[in-house]
Coordinates of C-alpha atoms and ligand atoms in Angstrom, one line a residue:
Chain A
M1 CA 101.2 145.3 125.8
S2 CA 103.4 146.8 122.8
D3 CA 107.4 146.1 124.4
D4 CA 104.8 142.2 125.1
L5 CA 104.6 142.4 121.7
Q6 CA 107.7 143.4 120.3
T7 CA 109.7 140.9 122.7
L8 CA 107.4 138.3 120.7
V9 CA 108.4 138.8 117.5
D10 CA 112.2 138.4 118.6
R11 CA 111.2 135.4 119.8
L12 CA 110.0 134.3 116.5
P13 CA 112.7 132.5 115.7
G14 CA 112.9 130.5 119.1
L15 CA 109.3 129.6 118.5
A16 CA 109.8 128.3 115.3
D17 CA 112.6 126.5 117.5
G18 CA 110.3 125.2 119.4
V19 CA 107.1 124.1 116.8
L20 CA 110.3 121.8 115.4
V21 CA 110.1 119.9 118.8
T22 CA 106.9 120.1 119.5
L23 CA 105.9 118.5 116.4
Q24 CA 109.1 115.6 116.4
M25 CA 107.9 114.7 120.1
T26 CA 104.3 114.4 119.0
L27 CA 104.7 113.0 115.6
G28 CA 107.9 110.2 116.1
G29 CA 105.5 109.6 119.2
A30 CA 102.0 109.1 116.9
V31 CA 104.0 106.9 114.5
L32 CA 105.8 104.8 117.4
A33 CA 101.6 105.2 119.3
M34 CA 100.4 103.7 116.3
V35 CA 103.6 100.7 115.8
V36 CA 102.7 99.4 119.8
A37 CA 99.7 99.9 118.9
V38 CA 98.9 97.3 116.2
V39 CA 101.3 95.0 117.2
L40 CA 99.3 95.1 121.1
G41 CA 95.9 95.4 119.3
F42 CA 96.6 92.3 117.4
G43 CA 97.7 90.9 120.1
S44 CA 95.4 91.1 122.9
R45 CA 93.1 89.7 120.7
T46 CA 95.2 86.7 120.0
Q47 CA 94.5 82.6 121.0
S48 CA 97.7 82.2 122.6
L49 CA 98.0 83.2 126.5
W50 CA 102.2 83.6 125.7
V51 CA 101.0 86.6 123.2
R52 CA 97.6 87.7 124.6
G53 CA 99.2 87.8 128.6
P54 CA 102.0 90.0 128.2
S55 CA 100.3 92.0 125.4
R56 CA 97.4 92.8 128.1
V57 CA 100.6 93.3 131.1
V58 CA 102.5 96.0 128.8
V59 CA 99.3 97.9 128.0
E60 CA 97.8 98.1 131.7
F61 CA 100.9 98.6 132.9
F62 CA 101.1 102.2 130.3
R63 CA 97.9 102.9 130.6
G64 CA 98.0 103.1 134.4
T65 CA 101.0 105.3 135.4
S66 CA 101.5 108.7 134.7
L67 CA 103.1 110.2 131.3
V68 CA 105.4 112.3 133.6
V69 CA 106.2 109.2 136.1
Q70 CA 106.9 107.9 132.9
L71 CA 109.5 110.5 131.2
F72 CA 111.1 110.9 134.2
W73 CA 111.8 106.6 134.7
L74 CA 113.5 106.8 131.0
F75 CA 115.4 110.2 131.7
Y76 CA 116.9 110.3 135.3
V77 CA 116.1 106.5 136.1
L78 CA 117.2 104.1 133.5
P79 CA 121.1 106.2 132.5
Q80 CA 122.1 104.9 136.1
F81 CA 121.4 101.7 134.8
G82 CA 123.2 102.3 131.6
F83 CA 121.1 103.5 129.1
K84 CA 121.3 107.0 128.1
M85 CA 118.9 108.2 126.0
E86 CA 119.0 111.7 124.6
A87 CA 116.0 113.7 125.9
L88 CA 114.1 114.3 122.7
A89 CA 114.7 109.9 121.8
V90 CA 112.9 109.4 125.0
A91 CA 109.9 111.5 124.9
V92 CA 109.0 109.3 121.1
L93 CA 109.5 106.9 123.2
A94 CA 107.1 107.1 126.0
L95 CA 105.0 108.8 124.3
G96 CA 104.8 106.3 122.2
L97 CA 104.4 103.8 124.9
N98 CA 101.8 105.5 126.5
Y99 CA 99.8 106.7 124.2
G100 CA 100.2 103.7 122.3
A101 CA 98.5 101.7 124.8
Y102 CA 96.0 103.4 124.8
A103 CA 95.1 103.5 121.5
S104 CA 96.2 99.3 121.4
E105 CA 92.5 99.3 122.7
V106 CA 91.5 101.6 120.0
V107 CA 93.0 99.3 117.5
R108 CA 91.2 96.4 119.2
G109 CA 87.8 97.5 119.0
S110 CA 87.9 98.4 115.5
I111 CA 89.3 95.4 114.6
A112 CA 86.8 93.5 116.4
S113 CA 84.0 95.5 114.8
V114 CA 84.5 94.3 111.8
P115 CA 81.7 91.5 110.8
K116 CA 82.8 88.6 111.2
G117 CA 81.4 87.6 107.9
Q118 CA 84.6 89.9 106.5
W119 CA 87.5 86.9 108.5
E120 CA 85.4 84.0 106.9
A121 CA 84.8 85.2 103.1
A122 CA 88.9 86.0 102.6
T123 CA 89.4 82.7 104.5
A124 CA 87.1 81.0 101.8
L125 CA 89.2 83.2 99.1
N126 CA 92.2 81.6 100.8
M127 CA 93.9 84.7 102.1
T128 CA 96.7 83.9 104.4
W129 CA 96.3 85.6 107.6
L130 CA 98.1 88.8 107.3
H131 CA 97.0 89.1 103.9
K132 CA 92.9 88.7 105.7
V133 CA 94.3 92.2 107.6
R134 CA 96.3 93.9 105.7
R135 CA 94.2 94.2 102.3
V136 CA 90.3 92.9 104.1
I137 CA 90.2 93.8 107.7
F138 CA 92.9 96.4 108.2
P139 CA 91.3 99.1 105.9
Q140 CA 87.5 99.1 107.2
A141 CA 88.8 98.9 110.8
W142 CA 91.4 102.4 109.1
A143 CA 88.1 104.3 109.1
L144 CA 86.8 103.3 112.5
M145 CA 89.1 104.3 114.3
I146 CA 90.8 107.0 112.5
P147 CA 88.6 109.2 115.4
M148 CA 89.8 107.4 118.3
L149 CA 93.0 108.4 117.0
A150 CA 92.9 111.9 116.1
N151 CA 91.8 113.1 119.3
L152 CA 94.5 110.4 120.9
L153 CA 96.5 112.2 119.1
I154 CA 95.7 115.7 120.0
Q155 CA 96.3 114.4 123.7
L156 CA 99.7 113.4 123.2
L157 CA 100.5 116.9 121.2
K158 CA 99.3 118.1 124.9
G159 CA 101.2 115.5 126.6
S160 CA 104.3 116.5 124.7
A161 CA 105.1 119.9 126.8
L162 CA 105.4 117.3 129.6
A163 CA 108.8 117.1 127.9
Y164 CA 109.7 120.6 129.3
Y165 CA 110.5 118.9 132.2
I166 CA 113.7 116.6 130.7
T167 CA 115.3 119.9 128.8
L168 CA 113.7 120.0 125.8
Q169 CA 112.7 122.8 124.4
D170 CA 109.6 123.1 122.9
V171 CA 106.6 125.3 122.1
N172 CA 106.4 124.8 126.8
F173 CA 109.0 125.6 126.9
W174 CA 109.7 129.2 124.8
T175 CA 105.8 130.0 126.3
V176 CA 108.1 130.2 130.3
E177 CA 111.4 131.4 128.4
L178 CA 108.8 134.8 127.4
R179 CA 107.2 134.6 130.4
R180 CA 110.7 135.2 131.3
A181 CA 111.2 137.8 128.8
T182 CA 108.4 139.7 129.5
A183 CA 107.2 139.2 133.3
D184 CA 103.8 139.1 131.6
T185 CA 102.0 135.9 132.7
I186 CA 98.6 136.9 130.5
F187 CA 100.5 137.1 127.7
S188 CA 103.0 134.6 127.6
Y189 CA 101.2 131.7 127.8
T190 CA 97.5 133.4 126.0
A191 CA 100.9 133.7 123.5
G192 CA 101.1 129.9 124.3
L193 CA 98.1 128.6 124.2
L194 CA 97.1 129.8 120.8
V195 CA 100.2 128.4 119.6
Y196 CA 99.4 124.9 120.7
F197 CA 96.1 125.5 119.7
V198 CA 97.0 126.5 115.7
I199 CA 99.1 122.9 115.7
A200 CA 96.1 120.7 117.0
Y201 CA 93.4 122.6 114.8
L202 CA 95.9 121.3 112.1
L203 CA 96.8 118.0 113.5
T204 CA 92.3 117.9 113.6
W205 CA 93.0 118.9 110.2
G206 CA 94.9 116.4 108.5
M207 CA 93.3 113.2 110.5
N208 CA 90.1 115.0 108.9
L209 CA 91.8 114.5 105.8
L210 CA 92.7 111.3 106.3
E211 CA 89.1 110.2 107.6
E212 CA 87.0 111.5 104.5
R213 CA 89.8 109.5 102.7
A214 CA 89.3 105.9 104.3
K215 CA 85.5 106.2 104.2
R216 CA 85.6 107.7 100.5
R217 CA 87.7 103.8 99.7
L218 CA 84.5 101.9 101.6
G219 CA 82.0 103.4 99.7
R220 CA 80.7 105.8 102.4
G221 CA 78.7 109.1 101.6
T222 CA 80.2 112.1 103.2
R223 CA 78.1 114.2 105.2
P224 CA 78.5 117.5 105.9
S225 CA 79.1 117.3 109.8
L226 CA 79.0 119.7 113.4
R227 CA 82.6 120.5 113.3
E228 CA 82.4 121.0 109.2
A229 CA 79.7 123.7 110.3
F230 CA 82.5 125.2 112.7
G231 CA 84.6 125.5 110.6
L232 CA 87.1 122.7 112.3
K233 CA 87.0 120.3 109.2
P234 CA 87.2 121.0 105.9
R235 CA 84.5 121.7 103.1
A236 CA 83.7 117.6 102.9
M237 CA 84.9 117.0 98.8
Y238 CA 81.3 114.4 97.9
A239 CA 82.3 111.8 96.4
P240 CA 82.3 111.9 92.8
K241 CA 79.6 108.7 91.5
V242 CA 83.5 108.1 88.8
P243 CA 85.0 105.4 91.1
E244 CA 88.8 106.1 92.4
A245 CA 91.6 105.7 90.1
R246 CA 92.5 102.0 90.0
G247 CA 96.5 101.3 91.6
A248 CA 95.1 104.0 94.2
I249 CA 96.4 101.4 96.8
Chain B
M1 CA 77.5 55.0 98.3
T2 CA 77.8 54.3 94.3
T3 CA 81.1 55.9 93.3
T4 CA 82.3 54.1 90.8
P5 CA 84.9 52.3 91.6
G6 CA 89.0 54.2 90.8
D7 CA 86.9 57.3 91.2
V8 CA 87.7 59.0 94.4
P9 CA 84.6 61.1 96.0
A10 CA 85.5 65.0 95.5
I11 CA 84.0 65.0 99.0
E12 CA 84.1 62.4 101.6
F13 CA 83.0 62.1 105.3
Q14 CA 84.3 60.0 107.7
D15 CA 82.3 59.2 111.1
V16 CA 82.4 63.5 111.3
V17 CA 82.1 64.8 114.9
K18 CA 80.9 68.4 115.5
R19 CA 80.1 69.3 119.2
F20 CA 79.4 73.3 120.3
G21 CA 80.2 73.2 123.9
D22 CA 77.8 69.6 125.6
N23 CA 75.9 70.6 121.9
T24 CA 76.4 67.6 119.6
V25 CA 75.7 68.8 116.1
L26 CA 76.9 66.3 114.0
D27 CA 77.6 63.1 115.4
R28 CA 79.4 60.5 113.4
L29 CA 78.3 61.8 110.0
N30 CA 79.0 59.3 106.7
F31 CA 78.4 60.7 103.8
S32 CA 80.2 60.9 99.9
V33 CA 80.4 63.5 96.6
P34 CA 81.3 61.6 94.1
Q35 CA 83.2 64.0 91.7
G36 CA 80.6 67.2 89.5
Q37 CA 77.6 65.9 91.9
R38 CA 75.7 68.6 93.1
I39 CA 73.9 67.7 96.2
T40 CA 71.6 69.4 97.8
L41 CA 71.0 69.6 101.8
I42 CA 67.2 69.9 103.2
G43 CA 66.1 70.2 106.7
P44 CA 65.0 72.1 109.1
S45 CA 66.7 75.0 111.2
G46 CA 69.5 73.9 113.3
S47 CA 69.6 69.8 111.8
G48 CA 73.4 71.0 111.6
K49 CA 73.4 71.4 107.1
T50 CA 75.3 75.4 108.1
T51 CA 78.0 74.1 110.3
I52 CA 78.9 71.3 107.5
L53 CA 79.9 73.7 105.1
R54 CA 81.1 75.7 107.4
L55 CA 83.2 72.5 108.4
L56 CA 83.8 71.8 104.7
M57 CA 84.9 75.4 104.3
T58 CA 87.2 75.1 107.8
L59 CA 85.2 78.3 109.4
E60 CA 85.1 75.6 112.4
E61 CA 87.1 72.8 113.7
L62 CA 86.1 69.3 114.0
S63 CA 85.3 67.4 117.1
G64 CA 86.0 64.0 115.1
G65 CA 86.1 62.2 112.1
L66 CA 88.2 62.8 108.9
I67 CA 87.4 65.3 105.3
L68 CA 88.7 63.8 103.2
I69 CA 88.8 66.4 99.7
D70 CA 89.9 63.9 95.9
G71 CA 90.7 61.6 99.0
D72 CA 93.1 63.4 100.7
P73 CA 92.7 64.5 104.4
Y74 CA 91.7 67.8 104.4
T75 CA 92.6 69.5 108.1
H76 CA 94.3 66.5 109.9
E77 CA 96.8 64.0 109.2
Y78 CA 97.5 60.0 110.8
K79 CA 101.0 60.8 112.9
G80 CA 101.8 59.1 115.1
E81 CA 99.2 56.6 115.5
K82 CA 96.9 59.7 116.1
W83 CA 94.8 62.0 113.9
V84 CA 97.0 65.7 114.8
A85 CA 95.3 68.9 112.8
V86 CA 98.1 69.6 109.8
P87 CA 99.7 73.4 110.0
E88 CA 97.2 75.8 108.4
R89 CA 100.1 75.9 105.3
R90 CA 98.7 72.7 104.0
R91 CA 95.3 73.5 104.1
R92 CA 95.6 76.2 102.4
V93 CA 96.8 73.7 99.9
V94 CA 93.7 72.2 99.8
R95 CA 91.8 75.0 100.3
N96 CA 92.0 76.1 96.6
R97 CA 90.3 73.8 95.4
V98 CA 86.9 74.6 98.0
G99 CA 85.0 78.0 97.2
M100 CA 82.2 79.0 99.7
V101 CA 79.8 81.9 99.0
F102 CA 78.1 82.8 102.1
Q103 CA 73.8 84.2 102.3
Q104 CA 75.4 87.8 103.4
F105 CA 77.5 88.1 100.6
N106 CA 80.2 89.5 102.6
L107 CA 82.0 91.3 99.9
F108 CA 84.4 93.3 100.6
P109 CA 83.4 97.3 101.1
N110 CA 87.1 98.8 101.1
M111 CA 87.3 97.5 97.2
S112 CA 85.9 97.8 94.6
V113 CA 83.3 94.5 92.4
L114 CA 86.8 94.5 90.1
E115 CA 89.1 94.3 92.9
N116 CA 87.2 91.8 95.0
I117 CA 87.2 89.6 92.2
I118 CA 90.7 89.3 91.5
E119 CA 92.2 90.3 94.8
S120 CA 92.7 86.0 95.4
P121 CA 93.3 85.6 92.0
V122 CA 96.7 87.7 92.0
H123 CA 97.7 87.3 95.7
V124 CA 97.0 83.4 96.2
L125 CA 96.7 82.0 93.4
K126 CA 99.8 84.3 91.5
K127 CA 97.6 85.4 88.5
S128 CA 99.5 87.8 86.3
K129 CA 97.0 91.0 87.0
D130 CA 96.2 91.7 83.6
E131 CA 95.0 87.8 83.5
A132 CA 93.4 88.1 86.4
V133 CA 91.8 90.8 85.2
A134 CA 90.4 89.2 82.5
D135 CA 89.1 86.3 84.0
A136 CA 87.1 88.5 86.3
E137 CA 85.3 90.1 83.1
R138 CA 84.3 86.7 81.9
L139 CA 83.1 86.1 84.9
L140 CA 80.5 89.8 85.5
D141 CA 79.6 88.8 82.0
K142 CA 78.9 85.4 83.2
V143 CA 76.5 87.5 86.0
G144 CA 75.5 90.1 84.5
M145 CA 77.7 92.6 86.5
S146 CA 80.0 94.0 84.1
E147 CA 78.9 97.4 84.1
K148 CA 79.3 97.5 87.8
R149 CA 83.0 96.7 87.1
D150 CA 84.6 99.5 88.8
F151 CA 81.5 100.5 91.4
K152 CA 81.8 99.9 95.6
T153 CA 80.2 97.4 96.9
N154 CA 77.5 99.0 99.3
E155 CA 76.3 100.4 95.3
L156 CA 75.0 97.7 94.3
S157 CA 72.1 95.7 95.9
G158 CA 71.8 92.6 97.0
G159 CA 71.1 90.7 94.5
Q160 CA 73.8 92.2 92.4
Q161 CA 76.5 91.7 95.6
Q162 CA 75.1 88.2 95.1
R163 CA 75.9 87.7 91.7
V164 CA 79.2 90.3 92.9
A165 CA 80.2 87.4 95.2
I166 CA 79.6 84.5 93.2
A167 CA 81.7 85.0 90.8
R168 CA 84.6 86.2 93.4
A169 CA 84.1 82.3 94.8
L170 CA 84.4 81.2 90.9
A171 CA 87.4 83.2 90.0
M172 CA 89.4 81.3 92.6
D173 CA 88.5 78.2 90.4
P174 CA 87.0 76.1 92.5
E175 CA 86.5 72.1 92.1
I176 CA 83.9 72.3 94.4
L177 CA 81.2 75.5 95.5
L178 CA 79.5 75.5 98.8
L179 CA 76.3 77.3 98.9
D180 CA 75.0 78.4 101.8
E181 CA 71.3 79.7 101.9
V182 CA 73.0 82.1 98.1
T183 CA 69.2 84.1 98.3
S184 CA 67.6 84.1 101.7
A185 CA 68.8 87.2 102.9
L186 CA 68.2 88.5 98.7
D187 CA 64.0 90.2 98.6
P188 CA 61.8 87.8 96.6
E189 CA 61.9 89.3 93.5
I190 CA 65.2 89.2 93.0
V191 CA 66.2 86.2 94.2
A192 CA 65.7 84.6 90.5
D193 CA 68.4 86.4 88.9
V194 CA 70.4 84.6 91.6
L195 CA 68.8 81.4 91.1
D196 CA 69.2 82.0 86.5
V197 CA 73.3 82.8 87.6
L198 CA 73.3 79.4 89.9
R199 CA 72.0 77.2 86.7
E200 CA 73.6 78.3 84.2
I201 CA 76.9 77.2 86.5
A202 CA 75.5 74.4 86.9
D203 CA 75.2 73.7 82.8
T204 CA 78.2 75.4 81.9
T205 CA 80.5 73.8 84.8
D206 CA 81.5 70.5 86.3
I207 CA 82.4 72.2 89.2
T208 CA 80.7 70.0 92.2
M209 CA 78.5 71.8 94.7
L210 CA 76.8 71.3 97.7
L211 CA 74.1 73.2 98.9
V212 CA 71.9 74.2 101.2
T213 CA 68.5 76.3 100.1
H214 CA 65.0 76.5 100.7
E215 CA 64.4 77.0 96.8
M216 CA 62.7 73.5 96.1
Q217 CA 62.1 74.1 92.5
F218 CA 65.2 75.3 92.1
A219 CA 66.9 71.8 94.2
R220 CA 64.9 70.2 92.1
E221 CA 66.6 71.1 89.1
V222 CA 70.2 71.2 89.8
S223 CA 70.8 68.6 91.6
D224 CA 71.8 64.8 91.2
R225 CA 70.8 64.4 94.9
V226 CA 69.4 65.5 98.0
L227 CA 70.5 64.8 101.5
M228 CA 67.1 65.2 103.8
F229 CA 69.2 66.1 107.4
D230 CA 67.3 65.7 110.8
K231 CA 69.6 66.5 114.0
G232 CA 72.7 66.0 112.3
Q233 CA 71.7 62.9 110.4
I234 CA 71.0 62.2 107.1
V235 CA 67.6 61.1 107.7
E236 CA 67.0 60.2 103.5
E237 CA 68.9 60.0 100.2
A238 CA 67.1 60.3 96.9
D239 CA 66.9 62.0 93.6
P240 CA 65.3 65.0 93.4
E241 CA 62.7 63.5 92.0
T242 CA 61.7 60.9 94.2
M243 CA 62.5 63.2 97.2
F244 CA 59.9 66.2 96.1
T245 CA 57.1 63.9 94.6
N246 CA 57.6 60.5 96.7
P247 CA 59.9 61.3 100.1
S248 CA 59.5 57.7 102.3
H249 CA 60.4 59.0 105.4
E250 CA 57.7 60.5 107.8
R251 CA 60.5 63.1 108.8
T252 CA 61.3 64.3 105.5
Q253 CA 57.2 64.1 104.4
A254 CA 56.6 67.3 107.0
F255 CA 59.6 68.5 106.6
L256 CA 58.6 69.3 103.0
K257 CA 55.1 69.4 104.2
A258 CA 56.0 72.7 105.7
V259 CA 58.6 74.5 103.8
L260 CA 56.1 74.2 100.3
G261 CA 53.3 75.0 102.9
G262 CA 51.1 71.9 101.1
Ligands
ATP1 N1 79.0 78.5 116.4 C1 78.7 78.8 117.4 N2 78.2 78.0 118.2 C2 77.5 77.7 118.9 N3 76.6 76.8 118.4 C3 76.1 76.7 116.7 C4 77.7 77.8 116.2 N4 76.8 77.3 115.5 C5 75.9 77.1 114.3 N5 75.6 76.1 116.2 C6 74.1 74.9 116.9 O1 74.6 74.3 115.9 C7 73.2 73.7 115.8 C8 73.5 73.0 113.7 O2 73.6 74.7 113.7 P1 73.2 74.9 111.6 O3 73.8 76.5 111.6 O4 74.5 74.4 111.1 O5 71.5 74.8 111.6 P2 71.3 74.9 110.1 O6 70.8 73.4 109.8 O7 72.4 75.6 108.7 O8 69.8 75.6 110.1 P3 69.4 76.9 109.5 O9 67.7 76.2 108.6 O10 68.6 77.5 110.3 O11 70.1 77.6 108.7 C9 72.8 74.6 116.0 O12 71.8 74.2 116.8 C10 72.9 75.8 116.5 O13 72.5 76.4 117.4
MG2 MG1 71.8 77.6 108.0

């Protein structure tokens, strides 16, 4: 066991590299997923069949096919058509499209649950469509979608472990290498487990901060939740009665 | 109607038709509102009062006919020998002259009271922020909400929210203000506050107003004319005194009796 620990300590620099790759995929994938989600989420809501149709098809396609197959296809098949991408770019693209398809449903649902009166009031104030969405509708929908997006982000993180199979040296790769070096399956995979858990914990923590902030903007009091009780959430800062500094939009 | 020649009506409905599916709500409705007049629409539930205001605010699309604002066709233009819908960009020009206050207030909860009011003056009318804030503060004062300037909207009571919503509509400097049962969602004891605000606006501005209300006393005080609707048609049209004390039409008599509990 102490040998195992020594091996692990020796491999910490490798872990740092692995975490970096995992984070690059996760955050890159998340940003792309969000862009895809907003485009497809709004696309699925429009009146025009020419926009709505393709949006639905793309969503169903990426939700309906497996992430591994998408990764393999982009990495091994696409080059045969003359498009060769780096492994990291492939991973970000596949994760972004796949989770973007799921997240688009979250965006669509959250947009739909903003009361119709908000759109109408914005029309009565003669706002353009983009203005309504950007300043009125999306900020309200955003508060609703964060918890669900947080779940997807964690799934995306876990999904990123598949990128090991397209040669990326991420946390999963590091775990496999650790097992090779120690020949101790229990030890190395437990170590891998813990690393993913810590990353997931930090991501959840970050998303909770975003949620707090979004809710405070809507003037909704934050109350301690079960997750806070278990320390998975930073202690809620109770919304002070003094309004937020203006211009903090 | 009683427009003096040369004076273009603020609002004119020409053969307006509105259908929801098979349900024809307005069937060739014609009426006009002279500049600066206050018109109250009364009538039983489902008679189409809200629909009229929503059409004016372009929250609904016309099924037929035409609405003119200051003599300009608003949502349609005559092109190639038929009326076609004008693009949103054109509608926005006319829509700037129309404001609306809703029964459910519809303030934006992601903004403070002040931000609610200055949002469109700054981003739609392109006023400077300082000017918009100064105007907003003046309006907040007018509606008695100065102290709540930096509050979130859900920290306000219904009556307070509605007063902010009125200020928000006025901040766009509308020529026409549409008020759809703006006190119906409020507790009885705060209805008076909101009506006071509206009374003051009626007294101190020359905004053309089209209001739907069940507050008959208020309607009687502020309106120049009252239109009684039933099934999307004007049943009777009179000055408020006549309408409320001596209506000639049987359906008006029955309706007022029911509403006033007399
Ligand atoms: N979005 C809609 N879809 C279908 N039918 C509608 C819609 N909006 C209104 N209607 C119908 O149009 C008719 C007129 O409704 P409207 O809301 O204009 O009446 P109103 O005079 O404002 O009534 P109330 O006094 O109850 O507010 C009703 O029969 C209603 O069912
Ligand atoms: Mg109505």
